[in-house]
Coordinates of C-alpha atoms (C1' of nucleotides) in Angstrom, one line a residue:
Chain Y
X1 CA -0.1 0.1 0.1
X2 CA 1.0 3.5 -0.6
X3 CA 1.8 6.0 1.9
X4 CA -0.2 8.5 0.8
X5 CA -2.6 8.7 -3.0
X6 CA -1.4 12.4 -3.7
X7 CA 1.9 12.4 -5.1
X8 CA 3.8 15.4 -4.3
X9 CA 2.8 16.2 -1.1
X10 CA 1.8 19.2 -0.7
X11 CA 4.7 20.5 2.2
X12 CA 7.1 19.8 -0.4
X13 CA 5.3 21.1 -3.8
X14 CA 2.0 22.7 -3.4
X15 CA 1.2 24.1 -6.4
X16 CA 1.7 20.7 -7.8
X17 CA -0.4 18.8 -5.6
X18 CA -3.0 21.0 -6.2
X19 CA -3.2 19.9 -9.8
X20 CA -3.0 16.7 -8.5
X21 CA -6.1 17.2 -6.1
X22 CA -7.3 18.5 -9.1
X23 CA -7.2 15.1 -11.1
X24 CA -7.6 12.6 -8.8
X25 CA -10.4 13.8 -7.5
X26 CA -11.6 14.4 -11.0
X27 CA -13.3 17.6 -10.7
X28 CA -11.7 19.5 -14.3
X29 CA -9.5 19.0 -16.9
X30 CA -7.7 21.5 -19.3
X31 CA -9.9 22.3 -22.8
X32 CA -8.2 22.6 -26.2
X33 CA -8.7 26.8 -25.8
X34 CA -6.5 27.9 -23.2
X35 CA -7.7 29.5 -20.4
X36 CA -10.8 27.7 -20.4
X37 CA -11.5 24.7 -18.3
X38 CA -13.8 21.5 -18.5
X39 CA -15.7 21.3 -15.2
X40 CA -16.1 16.8 -14.9
X41 CA -19.4 15.9 -12.8
X42 CA -18.2 16.2 -9.7
X43 CA -16.4 19.5 -10.4
X44 CA -19.7 20.7 -11.4
X45 CA -21.8 18.9 -8.6
X46 CA -19.4 21.1 -6.0
X47 CA -20.3 24.2 -8.5
X48 CA -24.1 23.0 -8.5
X49 CA -24.4 23.2 -4.7
X50 CA -22.6 26.6 -4.1
X51 CA -25.5 27.7 -6.7
X52 CA -28.4 26.0 -4.3
X53 CA -27.5 27.4 -1.3
X54 CA -26.4 30.8 -2.6
X55 CA -29.5 31.3 -4.7
X56 CA -31.7 30.4 -1.8
X57 CA -30.2 32.8 0.2
X58 CA -30.6 35.9 -2.2
X59 CA -34.0 35.2 -3.4
X60 CA -34.4 34.9 1.1
X61 CA -33.3 38.7 0.8
X62 CA -35.5 39.7 -2.0
X63 CA -33.0 39.0 -5.1
X64 CA -34.8 37.9 -8.2
X65 CA -32.7 36.2 -11.4
X66 CA -32.2 38.0 -14.6
X67 CA -30.0 37.1 -17.7
X68 CA -28.4 39.5 -19.7
X69 CA -26.9 38.9 -23.3
X70 CA -23.1 37.6 -23.5
X71 CA -22.2 40.3 -25.9
X72 CA -21.6 43.4 -25.2
X73 CA -21.9 46.4 -27.2
X74 CA -17.8 48.1 -27.1
X75 CA -20.0 51.9 -26.8
X76 CA -20.9 50.3 -23.5
X77 CA -17.6 50.0 -22.0
X78 CA -16.4 53.2 -23.3
X79 CA -18.9 55.0 -21.2
X80 CA -17.5 54.7 -17.7
X81 CA -13.3 55.6 -18.1
X82 CA -12.4 53.3 -15.1
X83 CA -14.0 50.2 -16.4
X84 CA -12.5 50.5 -19.3
X85 CA -9.1 50.6 -17.9
X86 CA -9.5 48.1 -16.0
X87 CA -10.9 45.7 -18.5
X88 CA -10.0 47.0 -22.3
X89 CA -6.8 44.5 -21.7
X90 CA -8.6 41.7 -21.0
X91 CA -11.4 41.8 -23.2
X92 CA -12.4 38.8 -26.1
X93 CA -13.8 41.2 -29.1
X94 CA -15.7 39.5 -31.4
X95 CA -15.4 41.4 -35.0
X96 CA -17.0 39.5 -37.7
X97 CA -20.2 37.7 -38.0
X98 CA -19.5 35.1 -40.2
X99 CA -17.2 32.7 -42.0
X100 CA -16.2 32.3 -45.6
X101 CA -14.5 29.1 -47.0
X102 CA -11.1 29.8 -48.7
X103 CA -9.5 26.7 -50.3
X104 CA -10.7 24.6 -47.6
X105 CA -10.1 27.1 -44.7
X106 CA -12.3 28.8 -42.8
X107 CA -11.5 32.8 -42.8
X108 CA -13.9 35.3 -40.8
X109 CA -16.0 36.8 -43.2
X110 CA -18.4 40.2 -42.6
X111 CA -17.2 42.5 -40.5
X112 CA -19.2 43.9 -37.6
X113 CA -20.2 47.3 -38.0
X114 CA -19.6 47.7 -34.1
X115 CA -17.5 45.3 -32.1
X116 CA -18.6 43.3 -29.1
X117 CA -17.0 42.2 -26.6
X118 CA -17.4 39.1 -24.3
X119 CA -18.8 40.3 -21.1
X120 CA -15.4 40.4 -18.6
X121 CA -19.0 42.0 -16.3
X122 CA -22.2 43.4 -16.7
X123 CA -22.6 46.1 -15.2
X124 CA -22.8 48.0 -18.0
X125 CA -25.5 46.2 -20.3
X126 CA -27.2 46.6 -16.8
X127 CA -27.0 49.6 -16.7
X128 CA -27.8 50.8 -20.2
X129 CA -31.4 48.4 -19.8
X130 CA -31.8 50.3 -16.2
X131 CA -31.2 53.3 -17.3
X132 CA -34.8 53.1 -19.0
X133 CA -36.8 51.0 -16.6
X134 CA -36.0 53.6 -13.6
X135 CA -38.4 56.6 -13.2
X136 CA -39.3 57.2 -10.1
X137 CA -37.9 56.5 -6.3
X138 CA -41.1 54.1 -6.6
X139 CA -39.5 52.1 -8.9
X140 CA -36.4 51.6 -6.7
X141 CA -34.3 49.7 -5.1
X142 CA -34.2 47.0 -8.3
X143 CA -31.9 43.7 -6.5
X144 CA -31.5 41.5 -9.6
X145 CA -28.7 38.4 -9.9
X146 CA -27.2 36.7 -12.9
X147 CA -25.9 32.7 -12.9
X148 CA -23.7 33.2 -16.0
X149 CA -20.3 32.9 -17.1
X150 CA -17.4 35.5 -18.2
X151 CA -14.5 35.7 -19.9
X152 CA -11.4 38.1 -18.8
X153 CA -8.3 37.2 -21.4
X154 CA -6.1 35.5 -18.8
X155 CA -1.9 35.4 -19.5
X156 CA -1.1 32.9 -17.0
X157 CA -4.6 30.5 -16.4
X158 CA -4.2 28.1 -13.5
X159 CA -7.5 25.9 -13.2
X160 CA -10.4 27.2 -10.9
X161 CA -8.2 30.0 -9.8
X162 CA -7.3 32.0 -12.9
X163 CA -9.4 31.1 -16.0
X164 CA -10.6 32.8 -19.2
X165 CA -13.6 31.9 -18.9
X166 CA -15.4 31.5 -15.3
X167 CA -18.8 30.7 -14.0
X168 CA -20.2 33.3 -11.4
X169 CA -22.6 34.6 -10.1
X170 CA -23.2 38.5 -10.5
X171 CA -25.4 40.3 -8.2
X172 CA -26.2 44.1 -9.1
X173 CA -29.1 46.9 -7.7
X174 CA -30.1 49.6 -7.8
X175 CA -31.3 52.1 -5.2
X176 CA -32.8 56.0 -4.3
X177 CA -30.4 56.5 -1.4
X178 CA -26.6 56.0 -1.1
X179 CA -27.2 55.2 2.7
X180 CA -29.2 52.3 1.5
X181 CA -26.6 51.5 -1.6
X182 CA -23.7 51.8 1.1
X183 CA -25.8 49.7 3.3
X184 CA -26.8 46.6 0.7
X185 CA -23.2 46.5 0.0
X186 CA -22.2 45.4 3.2
X187 CA -25.2 43.2 4.0
X188 CA -23.7 41.4 0.4
X189 CA -20.3 41.0 2.5
X190 CA -22.2 39.7 4.8
X191 CA -24.4 37.4 3.6
X192 CA -21.4 35.5 1.5
X193 CA -18.9 35.3 5.1
X194 CA -21.7 33.6 6.5
X195 CA -22.0 31.2 3.3
X196 CA -17.9 30.8 2.9
X197 CA -17.6 29.9 6.7
X198 CA -20.5 27.9 7.2
X199 CA -21.0 26.0 4.1
X200 CA -17.6 26.1 2.6
X201 CA -15.8 25.9 6.0
X202 CA -13.2 28.5 5.1
X203 CA -12.7 31.1 7.9
X204 CA -12.7 34.8 6.1
X205 CA -11.2 38.1 7.1
X206 CA -13.3 40.9 5.9
X207 CA -11.7 44.0 4.6
X208 CA -12.1 47.1 2.4
X209 CA -9.8 47.3 -1.1
X210 CA -7.2 49.9 -1.3
X211 CA -7.2 52.5 -4.1
X212 CA -5.0 50.4 -6.2
X213 CA -7.3 47.4 -5.9
X214 CA -10.3 48.4 -6.4
X215 CA -12.9 47.4 -8.8
X216 CA -13.0 49.5 -12.1
X217 CA -15.5 52.0 -11.8
X218 CA -16.1 51.2 -7.9
X219 CA -15.8 53.9 -5.3
X220 CA -15.2 50.8 -2.5
X221 CA -14.7 47.6 -3.3
X222 CA -15.3 44.9 0.1
X223 CA -13.4 41.8 -0.3
X224 CA -13.3 38.1 2.1
X225 CA -10.0 37.0 2.2
X226 CA -9.5 33.5 3.2
X227 CA -5.7 31.7 3.9
X228 CA -5.0 28.8 1.7
X229 CA -3.1 25.9 3.6
X230 CA 0.0 27.0 2.1
X231 CA -0.3 31.0 3.7
X232 CA -1.4 32.7 0.7
X233 CA -4.3 35.0 0.2
X234 CA -6.9 34.2 -1.9
X235 CA -10.0 36.8 -2.8
X236 CA -13.2 35.0 -2.4
X237 CA -15.8 37.4 -2.9
X238 CA -16.3 41.0 -3.4
X239 CA -18.8 42.9 -3.2
X240 CA -18.6 47.0 -4.6
X241 CA -20.0 50.2 -4.0
X242 CA -20.4 51.8 -7.0
X243 CA -22.0 55.0 -6.1
X244 CA -23.3 57.1 -8.9
X245 CA -20.4 56.1 -11.8
X246 CA -22.6 53.8 -13.6
X247 CA -25.7 55.7 -13.4
X248 CA -23.8 58.8 -14.5
X249 CA -22.5 56.6 -17.3
X250 CA -25.7 55.1 -18.2
X251 CA -28.4 57.5 -17.1
X252 CA -30.0 55.6 -14.8
X253 CA -31.8 58.9 -12.8
X254 CA -35.8 59.1 -11.3
X255 CA -37.5 61.3 -9.9
X256 CA -36.8 61.4 -6.3
X257 CA -39.6 62.5 -3.0
X258 CA -39.3 66.1 -4.1
X259 CA -39.6 65.7 -7.8
X260 CA -36.3 66.6 -8.0
X261 CA -34.1 64.7 -10.8
X262 CA -31.4 62.6 -9.3
X263 CA -28.8 59.4 -10.3
X264 CA -29.6 56.3 -8.6
X265 CA -27.0 54.3 -6.8
X266 CA -25.9 50.9 -7.4
X267 CA -23.8 48.4 -6.4
X268 CA -22.7 45.2 -7.6
X269 CA -21.6 41.9 -6.0
X270 CA -19.8 38.5 -7.3
X271 CA -18.8 35.0 -6.4
X272 CA -16.8 32.9 -8.8
X273 CA -16.0 29.3 -9.3
X274 CA -12.7 30.3 -7.9
X275 CA -14.4 29.0 -4.4
X276 CA -14.0 25.8 -5.8
X277 CA -10.4 26.4 -5.8
X278 CA -10.7 27.8 -2.1
X279 CA -12.1 24.4 -1.1
X280 CA -9.5 22.4 -2.5
X281 CA -6.4 24.4 -0.8
X282 CA -8.4 24.8 2.1
X283 CA -9.2 21.4 3.4
X284 CA -7.5 18.9 1.4
X285 CA -4.8 16.8 2.1
X286 CA -1.9 13.9 1.1
X287 CA -4.8 11.7 0.1
X288 CA -6.7 13.5 -2.1
X289 CA -9.9 16.4 -1.8
X290 CA -12.1 17.1 1.1
X291 CA -15.2 18.1 0.9
X292 CA -17.6 20.3 3.9
X293 CA -20.0 18.4 3.7
X294 CA -22.4 21.2 3.4
X295 CA -21.1 21.4 0.0
X296 CA -20.4 18.3 -1.2
X297 CA -22.5 16.6 -4.1
X298 CA -23.0 13.6 -2.2
X299 CA -22.4 13.0 1.7
X300 CA -22.2 9.7 1.4
X301 CA -20.6 6.8 -0.7
X302 CA -22.2 2.9 -0.2
X303 CA -19.8 0.6 -0.7
X304 CA -21.6 -3.1 -1.1
X305 CA -18.5 -6.1 -0.4
X306 CA -19.8 -8.4 -3.0
X307 CA -17.9 -11.7 -1.7
X308 CA -20.8 -14.6 -1.3
X309 CA -23.0 -14.9 -4.2
X310 CA -26.0 -16.0 -2.5
X311 CA -25.6 -12.9 -0.2
X312 CA -25.2 -10.1 -3.0
X313 CA -28.8 -9.4 -4.0
X314 CA -29.3 -9.2 0.3
X315 CA -26.5 -6.2 0.4
X316 CA -27.4 -4.4 -2.5
X317 CA -31.0 -4.3 -1.3
X318 CA -29.7 -3.4 1.9
X319 CA -27.5 -0.5 0.0
X320 CA -30.7 0.6 -1.9
X321 CA -32.4 1.1 1.7
X322 CA -30.1 2.5 3.2
X323 CA -29.5 5.2 0.5
X324 CA -33.6 5.8 0.3
X325 CA -33.8 6.1 4.7
X326 CA -30.8 8.5 4.3
X327 CA -32.5 10.3 1.3
X328 CA -35.7 10.7 3.7
X329 CA -33.2 12.8 6.1
X330 CA -31.7 15.2 3.3
X331 CA -28.4 13.0 3.8
X332 CA -27.2 12.4 -0.5
X333 CA -25.7 9.0 -1.1
X334 CA -24.7 6.9 -3.9
X335 CA -23.7 3.5 -4.5
X336 CA -20.8 2.8 -5.6
X337 CA -21.2 -0.9 -7.4
X338 CA -18.2 -0.4 -10.0
X339 CA -17.1 -4.0 -10.5
X340 CA -13.3 -2.7 -8.9
X341 CA -11.2 -4.1 -6.4
X342 CA -12.8 -3.3 -3.0
X343 CA -9.0 -1.3 -1.7
X344 CA -9.1 0.3 -5.3
X345 CA -12.8 1.6 -4.9
X346 CA -12.5 3.2 -1.4
X347 CA -9.1 5.0 -2.7
X348 CA -11.1 6.3 -5.6
X349 CA -13.9 7.6 -3.0
X350 CA -11.4 9.1 -0.7
X351 CA -9.5 10.5 -3.1
X352 CA -13.0 12.4 -4.2
X353 CA -13.4 14.1 -1.0
X354 CA -16.5 11.8 0.3
X355 CA -17.0 13.0 3.9
X356 CA -18.4 9.6 4.6
X357 CA -18.0 5.9 3.6
X358 CA -20.3 3.5 4.9
X359 CA -19.3 0.0 3.6
X360 CA -22.1 -3.4 3.9
X361 CA -20.6 -6.9 3.6
X362 CA -21.5 -9.9 4.9
X363 CA -20.6 -9.7 8.5
X364 CA -22.6 -6.3 8.5
X365 CA -25.9 -7.8 7.0
X366 CA -25.5 -10.8 9.7
X367 CA -25.0 -8.1 12.3
X368 CA -27.7 -5.5 11.4
X369 CA -24.7 -3.0 11.5
X370 CA -23.2 -0.9 9.2
X371 CA -18.9 -0.3 8.7
X372 CA -18.6 3.8 8.7
X373 CA -15.6 5.8 8.1
X374 CA -15.3 9.8 7.7
X375 CA -12.9 11.6 5.1
X376 CA -10.9 13.4 8.1
X377 CA -10.4 10.3 10.1
X378 CA -7.2 8.2 9.4
X379 CA -8.3 5.4 6.3
X380 CA -7.9 2.7 8.0
X381 CA -9.9 4.4 11.1
X382 CA -14.1 2.5 10.5
X383 CA -17.0 2.1 13.4
X384 CA -19.4 -0.1 13.3
X385 CA -23.2 1.7 13.2
X386 CA -26.3 -0.2 14.0
X387 CA -28.8 0.0 11.3
X388 CA -31.6 1.5 13.3
X389 CA -30.9 4.6 14.1
X390 CA -28.4 5.3 11.7
X391 CA -29.3 8.9 10.1
X392 CA -28.9 10.4 13.3
X393 CA -25.4 9.1 13.6
X394 CA -24.6 9.8 9.8
X395 CA -26.2 13.3 10.3
X396 CA -23.8 13.4 13.7
X397 CA -20.7 12.3 12.0
X398 CA -21.2 15.3 9.0
X399 CA -21.9 17.7 11.3
X400 CA -18.7 17.1 13.0
X401 CA -17.1 16.8 10.1
X402 CA -18.2 19.9 8.8
X403 CA -17.2 21.5 12.5
X404 CA -13.9 20.1 11.9
X405 CA -12.8 21.7 9.0
X406 CA -14.2 24.8 10.0
X407 CA -11.8 25.1 13.2
X408 CA -8.6 23.3 11.7
X409 CA -8.7 26.2 8.9
X410 CA -9.9 28.9 11.9
X411 CA -6.6 27.4 13.8
X412 CA -4.3 27.2 10.8
X413 CA -5.2 31.1 10.0
X414 CA -4.7 32.0 13.6
X415 CA -1.4 30.1 13.9
X416 CA 0.0 31.9 10.5
X417 CA -1.3 35.4 10.9
X418 CA 0.6 37.7 13.6
X419 CA 0.5 40.9 14.2
X420 CA 3.3 43.3 13.4
X421 CA 4.1 47.2 14.5
X422 CA 7.3 47.9 12.8
X423 CA 9.3 47.1 9.9
X424 CA 11.3 44.9 11.3
X425 CA 8.6 43.0 12.4
X426 CA 7.1 43.1 8.4
X427 CA 10.9 42.1 7.9
X428 CA 11.1 39.2 10.4
X429 CA 7.7 37.4 9.7
X430 CA 8.3 37.4 6.1
X431 CA 11.5 36.5 5.3
X432 CA 10.6 33.1 7.6
X433 CA 7.3 32.6 7.3
X434 CA 4.3 32.6 4.9
X435 CA 1.2 33.7 6.3
X436 CA -0.4 36.7 7.0
X437 CA 0.7 40.3 8.4
X438 CA -1.6 42.1 10.4
X439 CA -0.2 46.2 10.3
X440 CA -1.5 49.5 11.6
X441 CA -1.2 51.3 8.0
X442 CA -2.2 55.1 7.4
X443 CA -3.7 55.6 3.7
X444 CA -1.3 58.1 2.6
X445 CA 1.8 55.8 3.4
X446 CA 3.8 54.9 0.4
X447 CA 4.0 51.7 -1.1
X448 CA 7.0 51.1 1.0
X449 CA 9.7 48.8 -0.9
X450 CA 9.4 46.0 1.7
X451 CA 6.0 44.4 0.3
X452 CA 8.1 44.2 -3.1
X453 CA 10.9 42.6 -1.9
X454 CA 9.1 40.2 -0.3
X455 CA 6.2 40.0 -3.2
X456 CA 3.5 40.5 -1.1
X457 CA 0.6 43.2 -1.2
X458 CA -1.8 45.1 1.0
X459 CA -5.2 42.4 0.8
X460 CA -7.6 44.4 2.4
X461 CA -7.9 47.4 5.0
X462 CA -9.6 44.9 7.9
X463 CA -13.2 46.5 8.9
X464 CA -12.9 45.1 12.2
X465 CA -10.1 47.7 13.7
X466 CA -10.8 49.8 16.0
X467 CA -8.2 50.6 17.8
X468 CA -5.6 53.7 17.1
X469 CA -2.0 52.8 16.4
X470 CA 1.4 53.9 14.3
X471 CA 1.4 53.5 10.9
X472 CA 5.0 51.4 10.9
X473 CA 5.4 53.1 6.6
X474 CA 4.4 56.6 7.1
X475 CA 4.7 57.0 11.6
X476 CA 1.1 58.2 11.3
X477 CA -1.4 58.0 14.0
X478 CA -4.0 55.9 12.0
X479 CA -7.3 53.6 13.4
X480 CA -6.8 51.4 9.9
X481 CA -5.1 47.9 9.8
X482 CA -4.3 46.0 6.8
X483 CA -4.0 42.5 6.0
X484 CA -0.3 41.9 4.3
X485 CA 0.2 38.4 2.4
X486 CA 1.3 37.0 -0.6
X487 CA -2.1 36.3 -2.9
X488 CA -3.8 33.7 -5.7
Chain F
rC1 C1' 2.9 39.8 -22.4
rG2 C1' 8.7 39.0 -21.1
rG3 C1' 11.7 34.2 -18.8
rA4 C1' 13.1 28.8 -18.4
rA5 C1' 12.1 24.0 -19.0
rU6 C1' 8.5 20.3 -21.3
rA7 C1' 5.6 17.7 -25.1
rU8 C1' 7.0 9.8 -27.1
rA9 C1' 0.1 4.7 -25.8
rG10 C1' -4.8 5.9 -21.6
rC11 C1' -0.9 7.9 -17.1
rU12 C1' 4.5 7.9 -15.6
rC13 C1' 8.2 7.8 -18.8
rA14 C1' 13.1 5.9 -21.5
rG15 C1' 14.9 6.7 -26.9
rU16 C1' 17.3 12.4 -29.3
rU17 C1' 24.1 13.3 -27.9
rU18 C1' 26.0 10.1 -32.8
rG19 C1' 19.3 10.2 -37.9
rG20 C1' 18.4 3.7 -40.2
rU21 C1' 11.5 -1.2 -38.7
rA22 C1' 8.5 3.0 -31.7
rG23 C1' 10.1 0.7 -26.0
rA24 C1' 9.0 -0.5 -20.5
rG25 C1' 6.1 0.1 -15.8
rC26 C1' 1.7 1.1 -14.8
rG27 C1' -3.8 1.0 -16.8
rC28 C1' -7.0 -1.2 -20.7
rU29 C1' -9.2 -5.9 -23.0
rU30 C1' -10.3 -11.3 -22.7
rG31 C1' -9.7 -15.3 -19.3
rG32 C1' -8.0 -18.1 -14.4
rU33 C1' -7.0 -17.8 -8.9
rU34 C1' -8.7 -13.3 -6.2
rC35 C1' -11.5 -9.8 -3.3
rG36 C1' -12.6 -6.6 4.4
rG37 C1' -7.5 -2.2 2.5
rG38 C1' -4.6 0.5 -4.1
rA39 C1' -3.9 -8.0 -5.8
rU40 C1' -1.8 -11.6 -9.2
rC41 C1' -1.1 -15.6 -12.9
rA42 C1' -1.5 -15.7 -18.7
rA43 C1' -2.9 -14.2 -23.4
rG44 C1' -4.4 -9.6 -26.4
rA45 C1' -5.4 -4.9 -27.9
rG46 C1' -3.3 -0.1 -28.1
rG47 C1' 1.4 5.4 -30.8
rU48 C1' 2.2 8.5 -38.6
rC49 C1' 6.8 10.4 -31.3
rG50 C1' 2.5 18.1 -30.2
rC51 C1' 1.2 20.5 -34.9
rA52 C1' 3.0 22.6 -39.7
rG53 C1' 7.8 23.1 -43.2
rG54 C1' 12.3 22.1 -44.4
rU55 C1' 17.2 19.3 -44.7
rU56 C1' 18.2 14.0 -45.9
rC57 C1' 17.9 8.0 -49.7
rA58 C1' 16.2 8.1 -44.9
rA59 C1' 13.8 12.1 -39.3
rA60 C1' 11.0 10.8 -32.7
rU61 C1' 16.3 11.8 -33.5
rC62 C1' 19.1 17.9 -37.1
rC63 C1' 17.1 22.9 -38.9
rU64 C1' 12.6 26.6 -39.0
rG65 C1' 8.0 28.5 -37.4
rU66 C1' 3.9 27.7 -34.3
rU67 C1' 0.7 25.2 -30.1
rA68 C1' 0.1 24.0 -25.1
rU69 C1' 1.5 22.8 -20.5
rU70 C1' 4.3 23.8 -15.9
rC71 C1' 7.5 27.1 -13.1
rC72 C1' 9.4 32.7 -12.5
rG73 C1' 8.1 37.6 -13.8
rA74 C1' 4.2 41.7 -15.1
rC75 C1' -1.5 41.9 -15.2
rC76 C1' -5.6 40.1 -13.0
rA77 C1' -11.4 37.1 -9.7

RNA sequence: CGGAAUAUAGCUCAGUUUGGUAGAGCGCUUGGUUCGGGAUCAAGAGGUCGCAGGUUCAAAUCCUGUUAUUCCGACCA
């Protein structure tokens, strides 16, 4: 037996380990198109769970789903100057509308009078539409959401973390007042952090992006930053307060309660398939993927052990019965009936990160027991559970796995996060450690050369800071604290 | 988009220096013995060597171009 299922181990080569997890857990593959991935059933199943849970939360908070076109007229992007600056460099452009056959080769034909871009985000096309819908304060607020794909031409793609095409959810809201819009930006940030911590079991820091890292066209960009097992930061969600920038660019105006014309206040916010990368890099080990039960497409795998032909039918029907009983308790499961060697089958399910494994063979049949193992345990450890009250016990195990994964990720994050108060601390920490440093910071502080030296950046200005201190970069008094880290 | 490395069977790789009939292990198929921790024996299938040109009697091997992947940088969610 191999010592570990995954080679290389995460301690020796984290990025290769990450790619190996994706391969061994059968989540996704490269496609013939550079930067675009094929998301396979197990990987897409995780995305569907994310969609299912988040979609419900969005609807509970009075958002409605819509769909806008993939193609956006070029002139829309030109209307907001910061927006152009941010996205012009990474837009795929559609310039022709048919193909011509020349000596067996197809070449683009019939240029479009006005080219389209493939959406990198939809603020512009949505803004354009709502300019004609919004007439009165009575029309507001408008709270919509879109599940879609977007394209941002990437120079260095990585599966799930940075692909040219990715799947996401983009919410857009239009409000009567600045106060309401700002509050909504915060509400969505909170909704995301609850979702990511409680379902994906990933602890996050809430923060505000510095002007350099802001969404192009936003007045404020809020974010959630999570620490991966290698100590690097991954932005897990964003929420933007767009002020009146887009409403002015697209003329979203209304008559207010005093009968005066006013520009609306807008927000946008999103999460993407990148979260799947965050799940992998937060929880997985050298035996493969580990999925938090609340996000696992299948929470339980039932493995029939077919040794004696006369008992096989009984074992299979017991598996089916247990599957039904589990489903009645909202536990998703599947029977792995593939004709494979038992050990190999077990390892495949370990690598895929299925939270709970149940084995049922002649012994279990006789004892009215099942053998149960959790993905977070040693692969060899098994316990016996009676079939009566099985769902309650499984629910408890799933709950414990979910809790343990969050606790592990949290204690690791805490362990790899320190407060620094001087340039010397900065130097000492990053020359020896991977992780997060928290420091006082004054907005007037210049970009200090230490950031470049250690290839770290300001991930965000933390929302939680309350006390006054001295910024080590500018020596000025400040209430701001920043999170400093290497970033994905 | 700059720098470096790689591309040969489903996977991991040898063969390239010195041009001469395409190799191994694992996996796959079939049959046997097995099966409660990545089994084993036997037989078999499977590749115009990333792609396009060029040199040559002859190219996986030499030359030019190109594409993809991995890592580093710049850029970004």
